[in-house]
Short mmCIF file of C-alpha atoms and ligand atoms in Angstrom, two decimals:
data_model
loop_
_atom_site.label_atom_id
_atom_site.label_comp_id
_atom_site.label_asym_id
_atom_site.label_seq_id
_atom_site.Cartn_x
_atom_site.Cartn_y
_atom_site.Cartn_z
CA UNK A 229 -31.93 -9.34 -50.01
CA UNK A 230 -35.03 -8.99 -52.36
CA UNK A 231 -34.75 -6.16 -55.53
CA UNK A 232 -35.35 -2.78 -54.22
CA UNK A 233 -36.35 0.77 -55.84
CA UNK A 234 -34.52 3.48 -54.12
CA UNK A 235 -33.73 7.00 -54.60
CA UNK A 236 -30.96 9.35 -53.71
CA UNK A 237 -31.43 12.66 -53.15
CA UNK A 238 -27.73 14.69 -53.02
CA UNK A 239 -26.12 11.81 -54.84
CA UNK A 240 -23.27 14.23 -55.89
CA UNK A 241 -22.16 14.67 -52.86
CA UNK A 242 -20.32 13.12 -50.15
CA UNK A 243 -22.88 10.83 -48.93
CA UNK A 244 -24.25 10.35 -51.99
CA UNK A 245 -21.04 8.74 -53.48
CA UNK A 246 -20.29 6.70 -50.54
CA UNK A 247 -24.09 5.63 -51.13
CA UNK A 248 -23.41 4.84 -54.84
CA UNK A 249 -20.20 3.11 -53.78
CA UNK A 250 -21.70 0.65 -52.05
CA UNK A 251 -24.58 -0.37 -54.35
CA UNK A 252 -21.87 -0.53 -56.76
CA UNK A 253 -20.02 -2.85 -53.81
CA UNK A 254 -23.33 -4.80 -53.13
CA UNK A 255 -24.18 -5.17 -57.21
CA UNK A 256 -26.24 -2.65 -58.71
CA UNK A 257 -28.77 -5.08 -59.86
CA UNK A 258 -29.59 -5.50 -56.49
CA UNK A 259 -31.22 -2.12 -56.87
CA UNK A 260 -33.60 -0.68 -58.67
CA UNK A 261 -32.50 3.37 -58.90
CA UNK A 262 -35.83 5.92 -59.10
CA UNK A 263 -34.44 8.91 -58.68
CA UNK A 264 -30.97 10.73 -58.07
CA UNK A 265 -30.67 14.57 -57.45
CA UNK A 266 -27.95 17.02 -57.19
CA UNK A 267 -27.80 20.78 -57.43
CA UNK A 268 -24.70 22.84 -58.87
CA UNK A 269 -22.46 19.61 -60.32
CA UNK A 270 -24.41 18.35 -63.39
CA UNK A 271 -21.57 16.33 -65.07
CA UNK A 272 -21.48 13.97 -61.26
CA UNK A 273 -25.36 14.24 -61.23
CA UNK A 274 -25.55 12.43 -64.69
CA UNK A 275 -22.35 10.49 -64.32
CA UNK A 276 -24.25 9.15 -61.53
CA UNK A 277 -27.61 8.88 -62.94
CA UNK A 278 -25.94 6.71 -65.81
CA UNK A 279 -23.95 4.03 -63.74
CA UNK A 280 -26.89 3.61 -61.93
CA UNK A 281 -29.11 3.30 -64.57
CA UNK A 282 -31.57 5.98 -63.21
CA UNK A 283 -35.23 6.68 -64.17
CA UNK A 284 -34.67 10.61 -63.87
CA UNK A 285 -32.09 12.69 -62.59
CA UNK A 286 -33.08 16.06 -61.06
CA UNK A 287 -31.01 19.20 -60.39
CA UNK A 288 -32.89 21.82 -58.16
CA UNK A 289 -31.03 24.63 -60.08
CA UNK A 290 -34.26 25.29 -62.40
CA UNK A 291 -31.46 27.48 -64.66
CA UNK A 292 -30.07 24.00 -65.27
CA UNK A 293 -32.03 22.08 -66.91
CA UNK A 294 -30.44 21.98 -70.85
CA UNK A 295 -27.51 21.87 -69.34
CA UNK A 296 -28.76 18.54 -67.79
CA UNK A 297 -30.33 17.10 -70.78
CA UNK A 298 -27.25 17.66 -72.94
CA UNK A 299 -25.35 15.56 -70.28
CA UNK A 300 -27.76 12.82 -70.59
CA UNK A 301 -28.00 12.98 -74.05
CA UNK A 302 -28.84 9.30 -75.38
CA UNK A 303 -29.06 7.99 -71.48
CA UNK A 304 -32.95 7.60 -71.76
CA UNK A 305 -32.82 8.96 -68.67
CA UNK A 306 -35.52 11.85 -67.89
CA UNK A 307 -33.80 15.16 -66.77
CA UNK A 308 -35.65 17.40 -64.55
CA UNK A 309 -35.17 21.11 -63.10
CA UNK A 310 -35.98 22.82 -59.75
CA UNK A 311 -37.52 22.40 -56.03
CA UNK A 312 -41.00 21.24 -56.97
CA UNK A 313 -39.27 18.47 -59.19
CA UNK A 314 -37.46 17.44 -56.61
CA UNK A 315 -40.55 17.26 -54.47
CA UNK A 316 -42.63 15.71 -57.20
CA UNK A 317 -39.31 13.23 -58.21
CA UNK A 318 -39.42 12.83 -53.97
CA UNK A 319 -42.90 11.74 -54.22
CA UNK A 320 -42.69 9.06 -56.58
CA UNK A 321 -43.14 5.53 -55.16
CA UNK A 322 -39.83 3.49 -53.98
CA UNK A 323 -39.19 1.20 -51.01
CA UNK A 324 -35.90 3.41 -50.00
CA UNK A 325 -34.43 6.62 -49.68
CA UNK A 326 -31.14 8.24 -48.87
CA UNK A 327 -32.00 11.98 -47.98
CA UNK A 328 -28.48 13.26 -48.40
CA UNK A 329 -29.01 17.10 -49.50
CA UNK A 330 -27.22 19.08 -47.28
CA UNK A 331 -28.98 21.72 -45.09
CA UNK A 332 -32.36 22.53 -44.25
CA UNK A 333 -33.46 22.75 -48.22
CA UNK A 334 -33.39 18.67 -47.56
CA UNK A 335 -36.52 19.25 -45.62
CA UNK A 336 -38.77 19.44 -48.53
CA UNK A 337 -37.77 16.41 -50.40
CA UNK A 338 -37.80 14.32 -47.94
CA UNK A 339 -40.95 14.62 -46.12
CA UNK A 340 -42.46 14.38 -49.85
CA UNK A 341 -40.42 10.72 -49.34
CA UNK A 342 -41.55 10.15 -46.23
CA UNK A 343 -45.24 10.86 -47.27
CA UNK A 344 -45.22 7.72 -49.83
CA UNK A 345 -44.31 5.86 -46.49
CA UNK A 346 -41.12 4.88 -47.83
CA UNK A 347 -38.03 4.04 -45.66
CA UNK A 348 -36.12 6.86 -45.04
CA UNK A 349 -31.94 6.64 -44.19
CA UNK A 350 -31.57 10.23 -43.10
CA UNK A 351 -28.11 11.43 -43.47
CA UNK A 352 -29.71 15.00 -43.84
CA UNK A 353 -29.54 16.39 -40.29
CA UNK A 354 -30.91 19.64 -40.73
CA UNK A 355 -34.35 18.00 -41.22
CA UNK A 356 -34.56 16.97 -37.39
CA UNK A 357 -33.01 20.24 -36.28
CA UNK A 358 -34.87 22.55 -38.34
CA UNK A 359 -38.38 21.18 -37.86
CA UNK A 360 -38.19 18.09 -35.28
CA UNK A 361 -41.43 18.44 -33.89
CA UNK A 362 -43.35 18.60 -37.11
CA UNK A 363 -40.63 16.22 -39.12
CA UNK A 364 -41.14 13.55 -36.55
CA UNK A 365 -45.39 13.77 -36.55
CA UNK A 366 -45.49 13.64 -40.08
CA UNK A 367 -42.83 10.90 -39.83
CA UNK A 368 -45.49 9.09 -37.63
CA UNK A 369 -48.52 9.76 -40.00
CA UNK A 370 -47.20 8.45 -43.31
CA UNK A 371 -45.89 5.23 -41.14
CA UNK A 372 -42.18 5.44 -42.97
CA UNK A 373 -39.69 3.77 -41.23
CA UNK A 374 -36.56 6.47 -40.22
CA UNK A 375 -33.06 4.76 -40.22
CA UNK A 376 -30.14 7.12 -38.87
CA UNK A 377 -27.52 7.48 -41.27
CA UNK A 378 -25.56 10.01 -39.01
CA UNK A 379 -22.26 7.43 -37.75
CA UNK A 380 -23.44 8.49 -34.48
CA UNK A 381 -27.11 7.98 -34.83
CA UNK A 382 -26.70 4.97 -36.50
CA UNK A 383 -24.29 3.54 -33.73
CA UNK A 384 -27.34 4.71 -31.28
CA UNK A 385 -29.89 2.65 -33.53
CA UNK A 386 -28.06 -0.21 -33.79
CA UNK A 387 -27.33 -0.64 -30.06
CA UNK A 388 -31.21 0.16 -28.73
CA UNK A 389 -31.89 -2.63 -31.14
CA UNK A 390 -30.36 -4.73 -28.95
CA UNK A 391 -31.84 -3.75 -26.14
CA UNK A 392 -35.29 -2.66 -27.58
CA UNK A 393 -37.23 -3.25 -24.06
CA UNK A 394 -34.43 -1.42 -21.77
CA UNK A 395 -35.17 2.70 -21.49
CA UNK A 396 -32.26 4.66 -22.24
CA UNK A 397 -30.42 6.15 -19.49
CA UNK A 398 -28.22 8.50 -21.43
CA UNK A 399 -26.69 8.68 -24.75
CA UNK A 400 -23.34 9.35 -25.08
CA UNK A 401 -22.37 11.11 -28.57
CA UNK A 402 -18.28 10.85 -29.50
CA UNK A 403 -16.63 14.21 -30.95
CA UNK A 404 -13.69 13.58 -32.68
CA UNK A 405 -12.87 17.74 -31.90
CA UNK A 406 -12.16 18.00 -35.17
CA UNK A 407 -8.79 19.93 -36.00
CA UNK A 408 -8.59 22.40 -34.12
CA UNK A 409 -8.91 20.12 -31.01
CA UNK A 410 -5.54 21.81 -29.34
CA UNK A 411 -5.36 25.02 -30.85
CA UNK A 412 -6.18 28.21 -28.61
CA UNK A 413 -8.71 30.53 -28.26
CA UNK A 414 -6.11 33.30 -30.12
CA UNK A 415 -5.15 30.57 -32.87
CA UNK A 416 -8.82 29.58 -33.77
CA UNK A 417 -9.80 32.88 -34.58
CA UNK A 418 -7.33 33.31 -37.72
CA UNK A 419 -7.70 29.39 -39.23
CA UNK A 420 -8.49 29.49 -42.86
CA UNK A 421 -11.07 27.50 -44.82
CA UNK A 422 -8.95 24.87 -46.40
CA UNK A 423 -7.47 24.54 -42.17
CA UNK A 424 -11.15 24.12 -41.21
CA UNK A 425 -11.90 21.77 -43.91
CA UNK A 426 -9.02 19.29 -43.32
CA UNK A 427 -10.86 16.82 -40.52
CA UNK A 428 -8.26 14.50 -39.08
CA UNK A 429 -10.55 11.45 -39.32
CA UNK A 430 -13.80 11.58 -41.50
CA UNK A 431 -13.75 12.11 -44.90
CA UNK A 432 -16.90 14.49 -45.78
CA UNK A 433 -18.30 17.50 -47.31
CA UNK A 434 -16.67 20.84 -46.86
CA UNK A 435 -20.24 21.92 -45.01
CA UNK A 436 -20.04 19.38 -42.58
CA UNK A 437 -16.22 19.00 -41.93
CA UNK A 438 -16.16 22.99 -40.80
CA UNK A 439 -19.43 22.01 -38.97
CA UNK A 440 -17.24 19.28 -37.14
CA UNK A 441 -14.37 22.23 -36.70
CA UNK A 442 -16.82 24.41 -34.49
CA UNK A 443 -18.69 21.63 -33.11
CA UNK A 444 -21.55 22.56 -34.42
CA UNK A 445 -22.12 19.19 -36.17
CA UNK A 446 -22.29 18.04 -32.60
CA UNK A 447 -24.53 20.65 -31.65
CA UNK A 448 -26.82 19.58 -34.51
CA UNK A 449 -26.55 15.60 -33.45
CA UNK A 450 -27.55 16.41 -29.63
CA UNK A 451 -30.91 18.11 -31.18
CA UNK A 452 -30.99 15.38 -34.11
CA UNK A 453 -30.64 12.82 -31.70
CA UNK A 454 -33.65 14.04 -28.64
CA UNK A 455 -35.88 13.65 -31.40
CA UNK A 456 -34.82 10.42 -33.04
CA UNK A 457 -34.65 8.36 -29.72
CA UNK A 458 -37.09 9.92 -27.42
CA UNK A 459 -34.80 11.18 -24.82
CA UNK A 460 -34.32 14.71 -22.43
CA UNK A 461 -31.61 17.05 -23.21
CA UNK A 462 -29.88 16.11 -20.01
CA UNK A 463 -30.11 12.78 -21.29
CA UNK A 464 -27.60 13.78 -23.77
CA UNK A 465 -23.57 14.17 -23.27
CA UNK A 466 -20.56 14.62 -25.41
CA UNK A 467 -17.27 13.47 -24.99
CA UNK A 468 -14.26 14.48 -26.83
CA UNK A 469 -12.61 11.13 -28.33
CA UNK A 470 -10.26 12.18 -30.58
CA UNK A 471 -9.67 8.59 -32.74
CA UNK A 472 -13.26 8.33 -34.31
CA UNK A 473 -13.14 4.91 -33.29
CA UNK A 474 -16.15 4.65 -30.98
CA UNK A 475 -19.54 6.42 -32.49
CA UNK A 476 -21.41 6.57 -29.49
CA UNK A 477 -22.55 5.30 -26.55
CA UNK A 478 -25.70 3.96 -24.79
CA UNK A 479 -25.80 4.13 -21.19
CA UNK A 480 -28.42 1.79 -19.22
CA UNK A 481 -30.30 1.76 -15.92
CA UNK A 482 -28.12 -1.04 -14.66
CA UNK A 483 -25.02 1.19 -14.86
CA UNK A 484 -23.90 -0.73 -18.52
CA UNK A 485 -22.78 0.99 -21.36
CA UNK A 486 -23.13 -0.32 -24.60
CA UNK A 487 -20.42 1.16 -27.24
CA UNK A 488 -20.12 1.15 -31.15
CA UNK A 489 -16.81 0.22 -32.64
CA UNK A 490 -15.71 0.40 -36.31
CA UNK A 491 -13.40 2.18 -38.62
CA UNK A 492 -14.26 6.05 -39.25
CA UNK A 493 -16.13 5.58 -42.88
CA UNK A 494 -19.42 6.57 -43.71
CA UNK A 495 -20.26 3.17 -45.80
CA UNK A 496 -20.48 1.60 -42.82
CA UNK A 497 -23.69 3.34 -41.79
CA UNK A 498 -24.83 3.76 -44.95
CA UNK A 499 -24.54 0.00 -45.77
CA UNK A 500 -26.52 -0.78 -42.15
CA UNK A 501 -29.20 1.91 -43.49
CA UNK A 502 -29.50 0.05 -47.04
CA UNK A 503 -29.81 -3.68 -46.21
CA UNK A 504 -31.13 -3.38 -43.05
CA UNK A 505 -32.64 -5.68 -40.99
CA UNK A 506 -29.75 -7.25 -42.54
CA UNK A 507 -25.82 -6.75 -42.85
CA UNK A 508 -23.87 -6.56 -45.36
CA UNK A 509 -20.52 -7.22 -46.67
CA UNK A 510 -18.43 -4.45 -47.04
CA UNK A 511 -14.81 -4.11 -47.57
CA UNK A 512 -14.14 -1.25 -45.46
CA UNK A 513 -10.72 -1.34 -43.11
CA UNK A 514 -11.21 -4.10 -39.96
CA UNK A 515 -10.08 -3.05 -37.01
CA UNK A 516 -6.79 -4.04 -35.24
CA UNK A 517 -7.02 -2.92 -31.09
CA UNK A 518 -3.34 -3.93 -30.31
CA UNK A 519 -2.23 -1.42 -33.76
CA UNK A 520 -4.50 1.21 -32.08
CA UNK A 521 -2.87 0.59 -28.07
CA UNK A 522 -5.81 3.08 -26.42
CA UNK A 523 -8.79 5.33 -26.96
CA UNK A 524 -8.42 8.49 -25.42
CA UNK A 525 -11.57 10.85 -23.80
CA UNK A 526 -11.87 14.31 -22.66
CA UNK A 527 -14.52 16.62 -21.73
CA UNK A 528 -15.20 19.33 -24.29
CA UNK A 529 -13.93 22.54 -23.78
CA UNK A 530 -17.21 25.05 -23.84
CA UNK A 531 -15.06 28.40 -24.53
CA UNK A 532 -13.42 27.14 -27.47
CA UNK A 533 -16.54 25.12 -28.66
CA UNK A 534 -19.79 27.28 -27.98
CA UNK A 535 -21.78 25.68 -30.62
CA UNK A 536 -22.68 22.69 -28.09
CA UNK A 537 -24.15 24.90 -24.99
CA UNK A 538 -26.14 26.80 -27.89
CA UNK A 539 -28.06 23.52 -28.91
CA UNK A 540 -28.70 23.39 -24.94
CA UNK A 541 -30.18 26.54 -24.69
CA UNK A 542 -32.02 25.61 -28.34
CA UNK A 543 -33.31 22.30 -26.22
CA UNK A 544 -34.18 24.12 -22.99
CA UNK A 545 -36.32 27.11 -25.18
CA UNK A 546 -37.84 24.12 -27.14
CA UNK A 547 -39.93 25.76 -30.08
CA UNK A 548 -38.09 27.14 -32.97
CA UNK A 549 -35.56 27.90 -31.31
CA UNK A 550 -33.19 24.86 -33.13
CA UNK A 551 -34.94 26.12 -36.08
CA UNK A 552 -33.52 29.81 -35.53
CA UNK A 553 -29.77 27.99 -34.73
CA UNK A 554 -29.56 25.76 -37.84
CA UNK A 555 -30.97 28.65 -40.21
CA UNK A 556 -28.07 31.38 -39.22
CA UNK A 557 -25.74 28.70 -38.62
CA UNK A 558 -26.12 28.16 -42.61
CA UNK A 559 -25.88 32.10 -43.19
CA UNK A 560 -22.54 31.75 -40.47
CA UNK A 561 -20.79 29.20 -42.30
CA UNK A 562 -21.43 30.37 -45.63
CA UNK A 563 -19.96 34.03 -45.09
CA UNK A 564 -16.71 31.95 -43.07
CA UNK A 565 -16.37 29.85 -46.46
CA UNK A 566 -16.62 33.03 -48.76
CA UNK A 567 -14.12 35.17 -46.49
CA UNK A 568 -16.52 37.62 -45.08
CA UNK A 569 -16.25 36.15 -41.50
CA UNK A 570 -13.58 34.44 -38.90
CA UNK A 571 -13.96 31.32 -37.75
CA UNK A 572 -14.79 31.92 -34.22
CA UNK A 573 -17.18 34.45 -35.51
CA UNK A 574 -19.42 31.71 -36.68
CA UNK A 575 -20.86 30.94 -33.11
CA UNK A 576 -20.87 33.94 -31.90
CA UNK A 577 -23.31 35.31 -34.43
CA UNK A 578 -25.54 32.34 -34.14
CA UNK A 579 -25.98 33.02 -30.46
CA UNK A 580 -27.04 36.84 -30.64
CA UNK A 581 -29.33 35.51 -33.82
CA UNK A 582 -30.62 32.90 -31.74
CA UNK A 583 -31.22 35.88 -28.65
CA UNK A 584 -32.65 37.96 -31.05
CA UNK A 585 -35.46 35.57 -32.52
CA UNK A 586 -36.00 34.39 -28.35
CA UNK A 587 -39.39 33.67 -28.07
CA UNK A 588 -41.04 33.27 -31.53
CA UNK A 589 -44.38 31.56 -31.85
CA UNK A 590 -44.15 27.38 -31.97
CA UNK A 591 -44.54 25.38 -35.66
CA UNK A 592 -47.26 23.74 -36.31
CA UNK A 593 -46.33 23.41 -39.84
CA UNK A 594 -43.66 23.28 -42.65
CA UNK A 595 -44.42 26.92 -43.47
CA UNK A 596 -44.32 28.00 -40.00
CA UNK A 597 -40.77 26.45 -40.09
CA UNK A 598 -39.78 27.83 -43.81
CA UNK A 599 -40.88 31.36 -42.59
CA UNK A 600 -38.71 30.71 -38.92
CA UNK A 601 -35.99 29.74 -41.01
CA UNK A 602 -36.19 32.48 -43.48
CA UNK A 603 -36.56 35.09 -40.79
CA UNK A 604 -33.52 33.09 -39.05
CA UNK A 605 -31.33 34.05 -42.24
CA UNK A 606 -32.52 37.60 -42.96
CA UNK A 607 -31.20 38.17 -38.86
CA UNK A 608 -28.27 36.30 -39.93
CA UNK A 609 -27.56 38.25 -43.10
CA UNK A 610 -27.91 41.24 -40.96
CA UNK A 611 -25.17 39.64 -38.41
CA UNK A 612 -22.81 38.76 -41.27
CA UNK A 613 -22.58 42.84 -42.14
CA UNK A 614 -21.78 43.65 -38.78
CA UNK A 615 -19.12 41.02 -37.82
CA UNK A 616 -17.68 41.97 -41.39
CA UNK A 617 -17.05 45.44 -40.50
N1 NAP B 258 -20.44 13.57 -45.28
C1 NAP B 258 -20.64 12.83 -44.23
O1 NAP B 258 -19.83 11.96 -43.93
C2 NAP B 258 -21.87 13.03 -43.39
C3 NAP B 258 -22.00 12.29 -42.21
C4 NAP B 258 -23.16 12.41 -41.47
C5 NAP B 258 -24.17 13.27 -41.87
N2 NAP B 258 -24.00 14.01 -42.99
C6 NAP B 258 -25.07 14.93 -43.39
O2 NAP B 258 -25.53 14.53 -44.68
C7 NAP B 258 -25.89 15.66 -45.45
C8 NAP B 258 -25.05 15.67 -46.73
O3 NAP B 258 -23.69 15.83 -46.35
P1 NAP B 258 -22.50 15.73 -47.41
O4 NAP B 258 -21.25 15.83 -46.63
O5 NAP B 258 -22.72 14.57 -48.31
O6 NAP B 258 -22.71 17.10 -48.20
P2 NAP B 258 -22.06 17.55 -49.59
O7 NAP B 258 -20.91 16.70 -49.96
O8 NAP B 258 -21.89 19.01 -49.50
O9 NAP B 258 -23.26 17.22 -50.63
C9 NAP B 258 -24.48 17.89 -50.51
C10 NAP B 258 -25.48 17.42 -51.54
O10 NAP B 258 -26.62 18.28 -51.49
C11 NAP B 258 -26.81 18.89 -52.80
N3 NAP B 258 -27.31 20.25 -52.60
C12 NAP B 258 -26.62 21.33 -52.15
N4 NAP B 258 -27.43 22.39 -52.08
C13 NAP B 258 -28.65 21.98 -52.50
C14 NAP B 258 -29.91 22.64 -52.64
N5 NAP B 258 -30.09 23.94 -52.37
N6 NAP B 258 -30.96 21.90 -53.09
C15 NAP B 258 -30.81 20.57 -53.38
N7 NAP B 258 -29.63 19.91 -53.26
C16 NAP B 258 -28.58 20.61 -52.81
C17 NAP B 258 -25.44 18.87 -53.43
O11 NAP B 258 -25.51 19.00 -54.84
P3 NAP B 258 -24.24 19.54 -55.73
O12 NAP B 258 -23.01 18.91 -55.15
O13 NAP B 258 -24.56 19.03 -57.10
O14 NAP B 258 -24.23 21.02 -55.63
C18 NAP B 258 -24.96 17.48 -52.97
O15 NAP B 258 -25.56 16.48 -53.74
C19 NAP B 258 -25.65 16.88 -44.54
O16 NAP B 258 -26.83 17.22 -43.89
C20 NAP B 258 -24.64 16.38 -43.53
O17 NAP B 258 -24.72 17.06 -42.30
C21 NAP B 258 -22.89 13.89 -43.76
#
């Protein structure tokens, strides 16, 4: 594979170290690192920035920036401070780009990205969900290439290339159900943070692993993934498959199914997203089917899990309505994680936020989708003080 110049955005977390873990895997003078961003963690933002020999490091906590600097003292590596360097370190010419900020203030920074018509391995979900319409257009103006970093996305990707002539019949996205798969209706309602945290499978952010405990990350992936490959929302299932083994599904005219196999780590997909069109070598766990004995399936259970017949009802209103889920979902989770909510709470807020906000003009632009979101979270503030009372 020929030298590249690539940039990480959210390199301190999750995604981002898996990402820095395998350039470090692949050899880092493979790469040529541009940028690297984080936000509260400045020691693992220039920790990071110095083993990968970065150009500039930027936090988007403007109150930050010394801070910063001291911890790159004698680096040579620039420090920078806030969301417009983020956008401006966003803009500057690479050939690849891992958008790994979590939640919607990804959006930003990576359309600046996309704009330089870079290719873009979006881990960031929120992007599609937030703004797909608008995300995807300006996606097609700049002419940047959009690799799926989502396990499930990516799974998708690499099976329609395969089969890049054959329409999709459905897509079939795996849940793992997270860990709260068996509990009851009675139990979920008084699980804790650290319980909600605590995946079974998938090692990830604290965000996205109590995302994966309501479902909601699923929610998000059935919107993330109507945009990405073109399809219906009834094009779309979910099934409940508990060992993380398969990441999803394709489903053909001629009644085949094509399935994606591998071990439940994210440097899988990010490795795919890095080299491709080619593979690498990675030295993640290989498979062995007879240690495993069977994959098990089951429907998901819609009382326990609302989150997934919300992001129907987001796909049937079309609009902003995803926009209007993802920004109180944000508001939802952060009151569970600081105590101010229960867990079952989360969804339930998100729906009356989401019936609230029914019928809201369409995006035609970012703004448009900045003010939908803010107005999203203002609703969802509003929730937070009820449920808490
Ligand atoms: N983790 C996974 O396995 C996985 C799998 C599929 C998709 N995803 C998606 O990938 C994205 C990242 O997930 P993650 O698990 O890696 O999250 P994470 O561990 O929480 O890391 C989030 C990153 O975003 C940065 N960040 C947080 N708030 C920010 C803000 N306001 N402005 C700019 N940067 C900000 C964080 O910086 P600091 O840490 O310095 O504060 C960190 O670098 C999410 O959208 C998630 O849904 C993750």
């Amino acid at each position: 594979m020929s030298r590249r110049r690539i940039s990480i955005f959210g390199v301190t977390g999750s995604i981002g170290a898996n990402t820095v873990s395998v350039i470090e895997t692949l050899g880092a003078d493979t790469f040529e690192v541009v940028a690297v961003s984080g936000n509260s963690n400045i020691a693992g933002l220039a920790k990071a920035a110095r083993r990968l020999r970065a150009e500039v490091a930027v936090t988007a906590d403007e109150g930050r920036l010394d801070e910063l600097r001291a911890a790159l003292a004698g680096s040579g590596i620039a420090a920078a401070a806030g969301t417009n360097a983020l956008v401006e370190a966003a803009s500057r010419p690479v050939d690849w780009v891992m958008s790994a900020i979590v939640g919607a203030a990804g959006l930003a920074p990576t359309l600046a990205a996309a704009r330089t018509g870079a290719t873009i391995a979006l881990a960031n979900k929120e992007c599609l969900v937030a703004a797909g319409p608008v995300f995807m257009a300006e996606m097609r103006r700049s002419g940047a290439t959009l690799l799926p970093v989502d396990s499930e996305h990516n799974a998708i990707f690499q099976l329609t290339c395969a089969e890049r002539d054959c329409p999709i019949e459905r897509l079939i996205l795996t849940a793992s159900g997270g860990p709260f798969l068996d509990r009851s209706l009675d139990e979920m309602a008084g699980v804790t943070v650290a319980q909600a945290v605590a995946h079974p499978n998938w090692s990830m952010g604290a965000r996205i692993s109590i995302d994966s405990a309501t479902m909601f990350n699923k929610a998000l992936e059935m919107i993330e993934a109507r945009h990405l490959f073109s399809v219906t929302p009834a094009q779309i299932e979910v099934v409940v498959h508990p060992q993380s083994i398969i990441h999803s599904m394709v489903g053909f005219r001629d009644g085949s199914i094509l399935a994606h196999l591998g071990p439940p780590d994210m440097r899988v997909a990010i490795g795919h997203a890095l080299c491709w069109p080619e593979r690498p070598e990675l030295p993640v766990e290989r498979l062995d089917f007879a240690a495993l004995g069977r994959l098990d399936f089951q429907a998901p259970d819609p009382e326990r899990f609302p989150a997934l017949d919300l992001a129907r009802v987001a796909m049937s209103r079309g609009g902003v309505s995803a926009c209007v889920m993802n920004g109180s979902r944000e508001v939802a989770l952060d009151a569970f994680i600081a105590g101010q909510i229960g867990f079952l709470d989360m969804a339930a807020l998100v729906g009356e936020a989401m019936e609230r906000l029914d019928g809201l003009p369409e995006a035609t632009d970012l703004d448009d989708i900045f003010a939908v979101d803010a107005q999203a979270r203002r609703v969802g503030l509003e929730l937070v003080k009820r449920f808490a009372a």
